[in-house]
Structures are given as structure tokens and as C-alpha cells.
PDB file of C-alpha atoms in Angstrom:
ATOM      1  CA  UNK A   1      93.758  58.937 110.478  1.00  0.00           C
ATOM      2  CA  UNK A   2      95.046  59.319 107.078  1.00  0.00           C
ATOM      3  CA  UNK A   3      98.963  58.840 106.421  1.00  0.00           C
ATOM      4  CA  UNK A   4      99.806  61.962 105.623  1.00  0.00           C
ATOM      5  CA  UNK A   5      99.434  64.072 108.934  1.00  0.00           C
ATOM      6  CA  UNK A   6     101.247  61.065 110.542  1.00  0.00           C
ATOM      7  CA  UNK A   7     104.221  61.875 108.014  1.00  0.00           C
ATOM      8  CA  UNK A   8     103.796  65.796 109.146  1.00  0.00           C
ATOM      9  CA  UNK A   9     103.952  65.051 112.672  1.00  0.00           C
ATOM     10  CA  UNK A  10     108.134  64.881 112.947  1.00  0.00           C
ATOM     11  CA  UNK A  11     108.384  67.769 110.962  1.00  0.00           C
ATOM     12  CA  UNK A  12     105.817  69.638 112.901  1.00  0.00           C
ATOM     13  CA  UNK A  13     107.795  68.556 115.994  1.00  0.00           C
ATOM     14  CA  UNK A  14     111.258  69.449 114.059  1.00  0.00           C
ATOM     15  CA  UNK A  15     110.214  73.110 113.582  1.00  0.00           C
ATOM     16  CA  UNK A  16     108.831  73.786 117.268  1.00  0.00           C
ATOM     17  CA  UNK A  17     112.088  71.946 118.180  1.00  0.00           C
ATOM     18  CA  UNK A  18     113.438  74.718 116.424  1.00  0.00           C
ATOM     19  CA  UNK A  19     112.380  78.032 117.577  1.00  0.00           C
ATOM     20  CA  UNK A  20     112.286  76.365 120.947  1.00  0.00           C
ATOM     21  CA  UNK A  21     116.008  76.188 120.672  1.00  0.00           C
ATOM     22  CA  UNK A  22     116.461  79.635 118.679  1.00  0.00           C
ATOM     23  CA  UNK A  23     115.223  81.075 121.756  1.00  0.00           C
ATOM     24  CA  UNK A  24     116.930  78.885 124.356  1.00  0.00           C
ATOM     25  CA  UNK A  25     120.153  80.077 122.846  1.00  0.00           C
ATOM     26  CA  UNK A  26     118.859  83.665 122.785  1.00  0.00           C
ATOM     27  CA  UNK A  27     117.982  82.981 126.756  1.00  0.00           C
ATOM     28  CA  UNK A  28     121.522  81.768 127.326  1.00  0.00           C
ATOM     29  CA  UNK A  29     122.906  85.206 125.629  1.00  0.00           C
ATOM     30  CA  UNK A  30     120.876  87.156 127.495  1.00  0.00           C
ATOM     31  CA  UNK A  31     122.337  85.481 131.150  1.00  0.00           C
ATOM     32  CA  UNK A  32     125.416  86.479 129.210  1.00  0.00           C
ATOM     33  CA  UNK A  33     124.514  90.020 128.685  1.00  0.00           C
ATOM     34  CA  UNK A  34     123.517  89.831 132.548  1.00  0.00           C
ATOM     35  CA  UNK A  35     127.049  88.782 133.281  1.00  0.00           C
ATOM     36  CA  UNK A  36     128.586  90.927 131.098  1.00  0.00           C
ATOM     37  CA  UNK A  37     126.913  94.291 131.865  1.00  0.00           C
ATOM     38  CA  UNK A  38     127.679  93.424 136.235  1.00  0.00           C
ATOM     39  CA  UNK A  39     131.125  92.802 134.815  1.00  0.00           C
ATOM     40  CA  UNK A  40     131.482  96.059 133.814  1.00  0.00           C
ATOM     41  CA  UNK A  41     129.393  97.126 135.929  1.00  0.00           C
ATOM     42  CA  UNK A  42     131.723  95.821 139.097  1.00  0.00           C
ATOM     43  CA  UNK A  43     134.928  97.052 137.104  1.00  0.00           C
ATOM     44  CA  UNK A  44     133.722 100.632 137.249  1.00  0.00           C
ATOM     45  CA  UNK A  45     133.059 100.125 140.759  1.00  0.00           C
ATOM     46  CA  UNK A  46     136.696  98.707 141.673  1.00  0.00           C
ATOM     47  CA  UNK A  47     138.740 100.395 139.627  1.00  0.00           C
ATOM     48  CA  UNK A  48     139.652  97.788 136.797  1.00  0.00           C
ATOM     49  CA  UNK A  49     138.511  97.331 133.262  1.00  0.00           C
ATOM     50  CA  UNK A  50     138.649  94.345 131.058  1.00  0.00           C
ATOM     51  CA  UNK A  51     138.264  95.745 127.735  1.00  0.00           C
ATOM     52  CA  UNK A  52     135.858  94.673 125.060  1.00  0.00           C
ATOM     53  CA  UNK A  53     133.056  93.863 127.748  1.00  0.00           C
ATOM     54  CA  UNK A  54     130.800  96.522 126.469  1.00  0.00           C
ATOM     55  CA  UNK A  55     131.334  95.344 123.346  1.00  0.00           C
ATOM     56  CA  UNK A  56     130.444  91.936 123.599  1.00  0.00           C
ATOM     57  CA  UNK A  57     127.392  92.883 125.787  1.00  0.00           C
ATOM     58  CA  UNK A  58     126.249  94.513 122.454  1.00  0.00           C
ATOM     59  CA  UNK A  59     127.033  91.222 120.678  1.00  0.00           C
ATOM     60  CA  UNK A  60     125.000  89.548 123.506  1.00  0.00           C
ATOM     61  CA  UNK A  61     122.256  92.016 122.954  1.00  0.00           C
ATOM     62  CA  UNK A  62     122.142  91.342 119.372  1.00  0.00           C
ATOM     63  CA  UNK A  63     122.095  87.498 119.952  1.00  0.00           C
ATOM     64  CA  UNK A  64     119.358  87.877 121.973  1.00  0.00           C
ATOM     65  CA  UNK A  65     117.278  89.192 119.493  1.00  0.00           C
ATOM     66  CA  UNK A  66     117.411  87.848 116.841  1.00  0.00           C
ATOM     67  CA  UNK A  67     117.487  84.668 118.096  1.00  0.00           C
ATOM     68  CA  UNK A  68     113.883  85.164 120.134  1.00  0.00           C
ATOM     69  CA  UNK A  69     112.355  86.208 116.400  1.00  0.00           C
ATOM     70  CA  UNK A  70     110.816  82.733 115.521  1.00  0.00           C
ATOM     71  CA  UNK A  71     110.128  82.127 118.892  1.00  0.00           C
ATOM     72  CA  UNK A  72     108.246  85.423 119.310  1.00  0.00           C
ATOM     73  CA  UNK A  73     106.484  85.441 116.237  1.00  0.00           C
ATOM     74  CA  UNK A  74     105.309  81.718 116.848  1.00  0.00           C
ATOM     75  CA  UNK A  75     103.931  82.935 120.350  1.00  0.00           C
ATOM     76  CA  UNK A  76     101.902  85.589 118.588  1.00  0.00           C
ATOM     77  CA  UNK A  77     103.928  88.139 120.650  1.00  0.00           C
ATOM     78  CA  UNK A  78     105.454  90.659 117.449  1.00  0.00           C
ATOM     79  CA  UNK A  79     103.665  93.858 117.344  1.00  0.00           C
ATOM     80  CA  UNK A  80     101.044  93.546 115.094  1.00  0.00           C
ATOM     81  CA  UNK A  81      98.313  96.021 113.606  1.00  0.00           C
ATOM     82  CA  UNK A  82      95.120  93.966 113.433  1.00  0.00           C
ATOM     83  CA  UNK A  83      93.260  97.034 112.575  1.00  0.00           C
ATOM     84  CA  UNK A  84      92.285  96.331 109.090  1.00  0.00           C
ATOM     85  CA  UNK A  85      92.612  92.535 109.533  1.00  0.00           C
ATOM     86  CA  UNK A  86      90.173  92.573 112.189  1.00  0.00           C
ATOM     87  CA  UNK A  87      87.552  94.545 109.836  1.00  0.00           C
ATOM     88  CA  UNK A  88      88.131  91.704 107.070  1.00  0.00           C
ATOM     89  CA  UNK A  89      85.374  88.944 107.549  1.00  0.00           C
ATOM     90  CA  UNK A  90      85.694  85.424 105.121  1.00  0.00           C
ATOM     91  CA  UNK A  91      87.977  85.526 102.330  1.00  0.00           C
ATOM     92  CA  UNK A  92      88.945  88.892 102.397  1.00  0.00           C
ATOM     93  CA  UNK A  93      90.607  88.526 105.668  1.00  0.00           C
ATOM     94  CA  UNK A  94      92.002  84.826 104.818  1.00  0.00           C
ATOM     95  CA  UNK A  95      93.359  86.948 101.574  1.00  0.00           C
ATOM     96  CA  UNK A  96      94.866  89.586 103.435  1.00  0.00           C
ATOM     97  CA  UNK A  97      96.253  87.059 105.851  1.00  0.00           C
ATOM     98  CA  UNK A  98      97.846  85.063 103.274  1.00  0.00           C
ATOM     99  CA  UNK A  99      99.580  88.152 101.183  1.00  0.00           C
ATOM    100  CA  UNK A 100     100.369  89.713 104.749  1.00  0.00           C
ATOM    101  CA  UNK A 101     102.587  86.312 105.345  1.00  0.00           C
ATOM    102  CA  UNK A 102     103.720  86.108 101.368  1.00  0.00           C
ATOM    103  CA  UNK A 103     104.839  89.579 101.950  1.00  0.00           C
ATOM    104  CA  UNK A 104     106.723  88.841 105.147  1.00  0.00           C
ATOM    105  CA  UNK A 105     108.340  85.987 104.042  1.00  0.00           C
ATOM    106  CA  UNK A 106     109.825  87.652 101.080  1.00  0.00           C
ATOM    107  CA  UNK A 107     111.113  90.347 102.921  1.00  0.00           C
ATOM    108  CA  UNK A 108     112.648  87.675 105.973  1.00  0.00           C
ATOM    109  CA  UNK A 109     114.140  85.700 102.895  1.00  0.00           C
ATOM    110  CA  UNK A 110     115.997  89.558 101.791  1.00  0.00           C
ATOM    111  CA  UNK A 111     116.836  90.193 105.672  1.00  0.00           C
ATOM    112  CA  UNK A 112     118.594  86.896 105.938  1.00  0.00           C
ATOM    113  CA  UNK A 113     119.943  86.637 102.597  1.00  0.00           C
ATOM    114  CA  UNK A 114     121.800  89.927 103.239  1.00  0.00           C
ATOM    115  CA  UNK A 115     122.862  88.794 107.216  1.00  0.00           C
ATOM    116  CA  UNK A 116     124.060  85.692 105.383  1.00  0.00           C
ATOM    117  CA  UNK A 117     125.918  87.931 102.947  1.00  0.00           C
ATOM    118  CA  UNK A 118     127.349  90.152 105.744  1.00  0.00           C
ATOM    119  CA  UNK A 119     128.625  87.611 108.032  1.00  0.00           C
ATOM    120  CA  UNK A 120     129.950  85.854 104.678  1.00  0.00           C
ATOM    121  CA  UNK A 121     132.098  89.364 103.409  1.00  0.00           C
ATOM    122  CA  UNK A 122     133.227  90.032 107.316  1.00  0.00           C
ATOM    123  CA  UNK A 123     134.989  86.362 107.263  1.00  0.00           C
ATOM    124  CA  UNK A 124     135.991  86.673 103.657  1.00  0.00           C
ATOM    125  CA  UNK A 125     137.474  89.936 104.174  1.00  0.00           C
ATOM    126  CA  UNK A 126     138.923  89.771 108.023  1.00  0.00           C
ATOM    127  CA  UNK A 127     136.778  92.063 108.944  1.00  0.00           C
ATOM    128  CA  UNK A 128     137.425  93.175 112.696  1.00  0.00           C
ATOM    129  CA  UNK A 129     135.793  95.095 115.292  1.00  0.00           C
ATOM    130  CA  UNK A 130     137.312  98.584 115.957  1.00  0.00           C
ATOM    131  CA  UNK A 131     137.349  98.501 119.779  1.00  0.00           C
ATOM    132  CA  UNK A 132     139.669  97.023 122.144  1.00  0.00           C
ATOM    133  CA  UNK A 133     138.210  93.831 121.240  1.00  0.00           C
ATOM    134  CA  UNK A 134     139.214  93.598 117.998  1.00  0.00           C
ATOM    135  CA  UNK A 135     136.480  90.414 117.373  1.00  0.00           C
ATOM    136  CA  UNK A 136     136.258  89.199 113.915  1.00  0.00           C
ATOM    137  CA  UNK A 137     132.883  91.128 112.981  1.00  0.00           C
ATOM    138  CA  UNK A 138     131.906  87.398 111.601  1.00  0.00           C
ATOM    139  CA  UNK A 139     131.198  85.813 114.789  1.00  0.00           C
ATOM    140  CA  UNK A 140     128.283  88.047 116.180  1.00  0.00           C
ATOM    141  CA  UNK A 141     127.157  88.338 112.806  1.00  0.00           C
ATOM    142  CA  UNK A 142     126.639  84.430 112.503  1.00  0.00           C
ATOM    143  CA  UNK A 143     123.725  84.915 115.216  1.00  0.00           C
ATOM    144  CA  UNK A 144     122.274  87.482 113.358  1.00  0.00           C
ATOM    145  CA  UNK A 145     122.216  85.421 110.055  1.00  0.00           C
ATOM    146  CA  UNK A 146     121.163  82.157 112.184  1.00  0.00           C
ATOM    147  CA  UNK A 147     117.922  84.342 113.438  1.00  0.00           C
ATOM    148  CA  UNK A 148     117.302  85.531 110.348  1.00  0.00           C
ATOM    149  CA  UNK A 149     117.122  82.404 108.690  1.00  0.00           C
ATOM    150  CA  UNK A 150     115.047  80.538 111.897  1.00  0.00           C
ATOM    151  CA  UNK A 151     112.788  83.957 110.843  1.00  0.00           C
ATOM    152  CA  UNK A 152     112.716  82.727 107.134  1.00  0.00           C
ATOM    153  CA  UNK A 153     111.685  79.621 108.310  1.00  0.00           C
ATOM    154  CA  UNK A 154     109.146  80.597 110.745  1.00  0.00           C
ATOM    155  CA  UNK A 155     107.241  83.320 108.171  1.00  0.00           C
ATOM    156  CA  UNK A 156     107.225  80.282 105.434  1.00  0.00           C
ATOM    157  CA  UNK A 157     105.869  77.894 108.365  1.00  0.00           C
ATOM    158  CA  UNK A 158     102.913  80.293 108.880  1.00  0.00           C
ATOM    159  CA  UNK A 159     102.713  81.231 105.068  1.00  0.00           C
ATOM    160  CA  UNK A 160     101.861  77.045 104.520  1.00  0.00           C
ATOM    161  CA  UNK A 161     100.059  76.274 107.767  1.00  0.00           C
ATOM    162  CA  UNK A 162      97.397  79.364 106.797  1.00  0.00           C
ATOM    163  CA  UNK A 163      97.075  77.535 103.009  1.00  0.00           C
ATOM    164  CA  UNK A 164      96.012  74.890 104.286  1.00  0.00           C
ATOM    165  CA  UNK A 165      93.745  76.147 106.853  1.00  0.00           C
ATOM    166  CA  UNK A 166      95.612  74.988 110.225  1.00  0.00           C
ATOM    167  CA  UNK A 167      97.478  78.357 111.336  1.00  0.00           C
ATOM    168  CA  UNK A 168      96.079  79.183 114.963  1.00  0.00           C
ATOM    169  CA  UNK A 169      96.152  82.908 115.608  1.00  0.00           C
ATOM    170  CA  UNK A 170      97.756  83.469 118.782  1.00  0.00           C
ATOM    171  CA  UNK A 171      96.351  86.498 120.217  1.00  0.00           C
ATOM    172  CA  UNK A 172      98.503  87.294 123.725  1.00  0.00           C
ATOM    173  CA  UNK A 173      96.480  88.287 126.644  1.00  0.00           C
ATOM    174  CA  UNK A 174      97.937  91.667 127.114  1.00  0.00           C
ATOM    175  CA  UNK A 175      96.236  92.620 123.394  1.00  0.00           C
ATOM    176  CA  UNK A 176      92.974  91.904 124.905  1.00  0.00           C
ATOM    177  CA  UNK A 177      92.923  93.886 128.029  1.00  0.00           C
ATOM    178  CA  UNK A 178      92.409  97.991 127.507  1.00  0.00           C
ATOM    179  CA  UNK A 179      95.218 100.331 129.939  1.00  0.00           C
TER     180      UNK A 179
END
């Protein structure tokens, strides 16, 4: 075994780490959102409201995913039209494949470049929610921006491991079965 998948290995193990945890987090918001929307839900039954709970279930929502993006693309689970790709034999589809990924890492790179930008202006400028809440904008935004980038990272991930001929297609058993 040569030296250099041995270096690859952590890194390898580093990433998975990574949109393991990206969508641990985005499980934990979505017991949240669970909590959150029988909170509300119980309020409306008894007679009492706490205000801002249907606001932070929509931060919750939001946490949830885009948090679960890595992890979902990873799993081969993002809706994908393999129409043309699967009509592509050899190097046309391994081209396609590879410009497909270039082109979806340069558009994750804009998505979290501006999420990074948003969250950045809404902290910057004080920026508040305008319910009852009144949330600095900045902290749901910061999961938004954190999923974006784990996105980034995930596209790029895909992007290299398809140069180099070691991307495995993960094709979920639902796509194969005909309803």
C-alpha cells in the first residue's frame, strides 16, 4: 500500500466525520421543531401563548435543512435527473459528470458565500426579527451559512473524488423501484 492513501485516510475520515455531524445537528433541530410545534401546539389548546414559538420553529425548520445538505447529497438522496447522464456511456458521461459537479460547486461556493454575507450584514447591522421574538436575524442565519459551507465542501469532495476515479454513485433504492 503506497503512502499516499494512508495520508488520505484521516481526511477521508475528517469529512464523513463531517456531514455525519452536519446532520446530527440538523437531527437535534428537528426534535426541536418537534418540541416547538407541540408547544404551540398545547398553548392553543390551554389557552396560553409563549410568543416567538412559531418563529423559532421556522428557525428550527431552516436548521434542519440545511444542515442535512452534505449529508443528503453524500447518501445519494438529492433529487437528481439521471436522464441524460444515464444515456452517456465512457467519457462522455465521466465528462458530464465532472462539469455537472464543477458546475455545482461553483454555484454552492455563491450560495454560501452570500449566507456567509447575510448572516455577516444581520450581525453587523443589528438586524432583528420583526415578531414577538425580536431574535437577532444572525443567529438562524449562522446555520444556514454553516450548511452552506458543509455543502461547499461536500460538492468539492465529489468534484475531486470523481477526478480521480473513486466517487461511488449512490443510487437509493426507492430510484430503482417503478410506483
Amino acid at each position: 500500500m503506497s503512502p499516499e492513501p494512508a495520508r488520505r485516510r484521516p481526511l477521508r475520515a475528517a469529512l464523513d466525520a463531517l456531514y455525519v455531524g452536519a446532520a446530527a445537528v440538523a437531527a437535534a433541530f428537528m426534535v426541536a421543531l418537534l418540541v416547538m410545534v407541540m408547544i404551540s401546539i398545547l398553548g392553543r389548546q390551554l389557552n396560553f401563548n409563549l410568543s416567538g414559538v412559531d418563529a423559532y420553529a421556522g428557525y428550527m425548520m431552516a436548521a434542519c435543512g440545511f444542515l442535512a445538505l452534505a449529508h443528503t447529497l453524500k447518501r445519494g438522496e438529492h433529487i437528481r435527473v439521471t436522464l441524460l447522464v444515464s444515456s452517456l456511456r465512457g467519457a462522455w458521461r465521466r465528462g458530464f459528470e465532472l462539469w455537472s459537479l464543477f458546475a455545482a460547486s461553483l454555484l454552492s461556493l455563491l450560495f454560501a458565500g452570500y449566507s456567509v454575507k447575510l448572516a455577516w450584514q444581520s450581525y453587523t447591522l443589528n438586524d432583528i426579527s420583526t415578531s414577538s421574538d425580536a431574535t437577532p436575524l444572525w443567529i438562524p442565519q449562522v446555520t444556514m451559512a454553516i450548511g452552506t459551507i458543509v455543502l461547499l465542501i461536500a460538492f468539492v469532495d465529489e468534484l475531486v473524488l470523481e477526478m480521480r476515479g473513486e466517487r461511488e454513485v449512490h443510487v437509493p433504492d426507492e430510484a430503482t423501484r417503478n410506483e
